[in-house]
Amino acid sequence: MSVVAKRKSTKGQEVSSGDRLFDRELADLPQDLRWREWMGRIEAVLFASATPVGRDDLARVVGQGTSVETLIADIQADLGGRPYELVEVASGWMFRTRTQFAEAIKAAADLGDQALAFTEMELGVLCAIAYHQPIDRAGLKDIFGKEVSRDLLARLRFKDLIASGPRSPRPGAPHTFVTTEIFLTAFDLHSLRDLPDLELANE
């Protein structure tokens, strides 16, 4: 008889995974050790993910009704002197090296993500889409005074920085372009509201 068949979960305290039970509540542990274990679980999940992890996903590894935000705050406090930090971006949290260590990382090895290296035109088009989305190719042409190549847009799409938006009201209803959550993560933005004001950006 499997472990799952022998034990019953109560109020969602245990989650079945094959023949094993994942104990979310850790009721057998003292409160301080339980909290530390939950912090460790959240850290482990975040370290294992290359993209932001949302609150709902993190809540699956801690006790029912436990504040994920408070656990995150305690982890952030523990990381005060570390060269990396836990930050909220897009729709979740992720670990990132602190900006003051960027030069050291570059000096040690070429660890930069080449997929996110941009030409000046690519960066300009990406910024135009970010500020004017949803926008179609005709709208981009109005901004740059020339056609924006489909190849350039395809490269930005390949990097998951842009996606198709709603159809434009122009004749023929062409596709528009919008930015993605990967764009927010890449530029360390929580939402599009965090984009610099255009007036300030042009100063």
Short mmCIF file of C-alpha atoms in Angstrom, two decimals, residues 3-79:
data_model
loop_
_atom_site.label_atom_id
_atom_site.label_comp_id
_atom_site.label_asym_id
_atom_site.label_seq_id
_atom_site.Cartn_x
_atom_site.Cartn_y
_atom_site.Cartn_z
CA VAL A 3 2.11 6.19 1.54
CA VAL A 4 -0.67 8.20 -0.10
CA ALA A 5 -3.16 5.45 0.68
CA LYS A 6 -2.04 5.22 4.32
CA ARG A 7 -2.24 8.92 5.19
CA LYS A 8 -4.95 11.50 4.74
CA SER A 9 -4.28 15.15 4.05
CA THR A 10 -6.20 17.64 6.19
CA LYS A 11 -7.41 20.95 4.84
CA GLY A 12 -4.81 20.89 2.08
CA GLN A 13 -1.94 20.58 4.53
CA GLU A 14 -0.23 17.85 2.51
CA VAL A 15 0.20 17.66 -1.23
CA SER A 16 0.50 14.31 -2.95
CA SER A 17 3.38 13.81 -5.38
CA GLY A 18 3.29 10.27 -6.70
CA ASP A 19 3.78 8.01 -3.66
CA ARG A 20 5.19 10.80 -1.50
CA LEU A 21 3.45 13.43 0.56
CA PHE A 22 4.78 16.98 0.68
CA ASP A 23 4.19 18.41 4.13
CA ARG A 24 3.39 22.08 3.74
CA GLU A 25 2.36 22.77 7.32
CA LEU A 26 5.35 21.28 9.21
CA ALA A 27 3.17 21.08 12.31
CA ASP A 28 5.70 18.83 14.07
CA LEU A 29 8.37 21.56 14.08
CA PRO A 30 8.68 24.40 16.62
CA GLN A 31 7.45 27.70 15.21
CA ASP A 32 10.91 29.23 14.68
CA LEU A 33 12.26 26.16 12.87
CA ARG A 34 9.08 25.94 10.81
CA TRP A 35 9.50 29.54 9.67
CA ARG A 36 13.16 28.94 8.78
CA GLU A 37 12.21 25.87 6.76
CA TRP A 38 9.58 27.86 4.85
CA MET A 39 12.16 30.57 4.14
CA GLY A 40 14.55 27.91 2.85
CA ARG A 41 11.90 26.42 0.60
CA ILE A 42 11.11 29.78 -0.97
CA GLU A 43 14.81 30.48 -1.50
CA ALA A 44 15.27 27.08 -3.13
CA VAL A 45 12.35 27.61 -5.51
CA LEU A 46 13.62 31.07 -6.49
CA PHE A 47 17.19 29.87 -7.01
CA ALA A 48 15.94 27.06 -9.23
CA SER A 49 13.95 29.41 -11.48
CA ALA A 50 15.44 31.57 -14.23
CA THR A 51 12.28 33.68 -14.36
CA PRO A 52 10.23 35.48 -11.68
CA VAL A 53 8.11 33.20 -9.48
CA GLY A 54 4.65 34.42 -8.56
CA ARG A 55 3.02 34.48 -5.14
CA ASP A 56 0.62 31.63 -5.89
CA ASP A 57 3.47 29.31 -6.83
CA LEU A 58 5.46 30.20 -3.71
CA ALA A 59 2.41 29.70 -1.51
CA ARG A 60 2.32 26.03 -2.53
CA VAL A 61 5.45 25.24 -0.52
CA VAL A 62 4.51 26.93 2.78
CA GLY A 63 1.76 26.55 5.33
CA GLN A 64 -1.81 27.52 4.60
CA GLY A 65 -2.44 31.17 5.43
CA THR A 66 1.29 31.91 5.78
CA SER A 67 2.32 35.34 4.51
CA VAL A 68 4.61 34.87 1.50
CA GLU A 69 5.37 38.60 1.58
CA THR A 70 6.60 38.39 5.20
CA LEU A 71 8.79 35.40 4.38
CA ILE A 72 10.20 37.32 1.40
CA ALA A 73 10.93 40.32 3.65
CA ASP A 74 12.80 38.10 6.13
CA ILE A 75 14.86 36.54 3.32
CA GLN A 76 15.69 40.01 1.99
CA ALA A 77 16.83 41.05 5.49
CA ASP A 78 19.11 38.00 5.67
CA LEU A 79 20.69 38.95 2.34
#
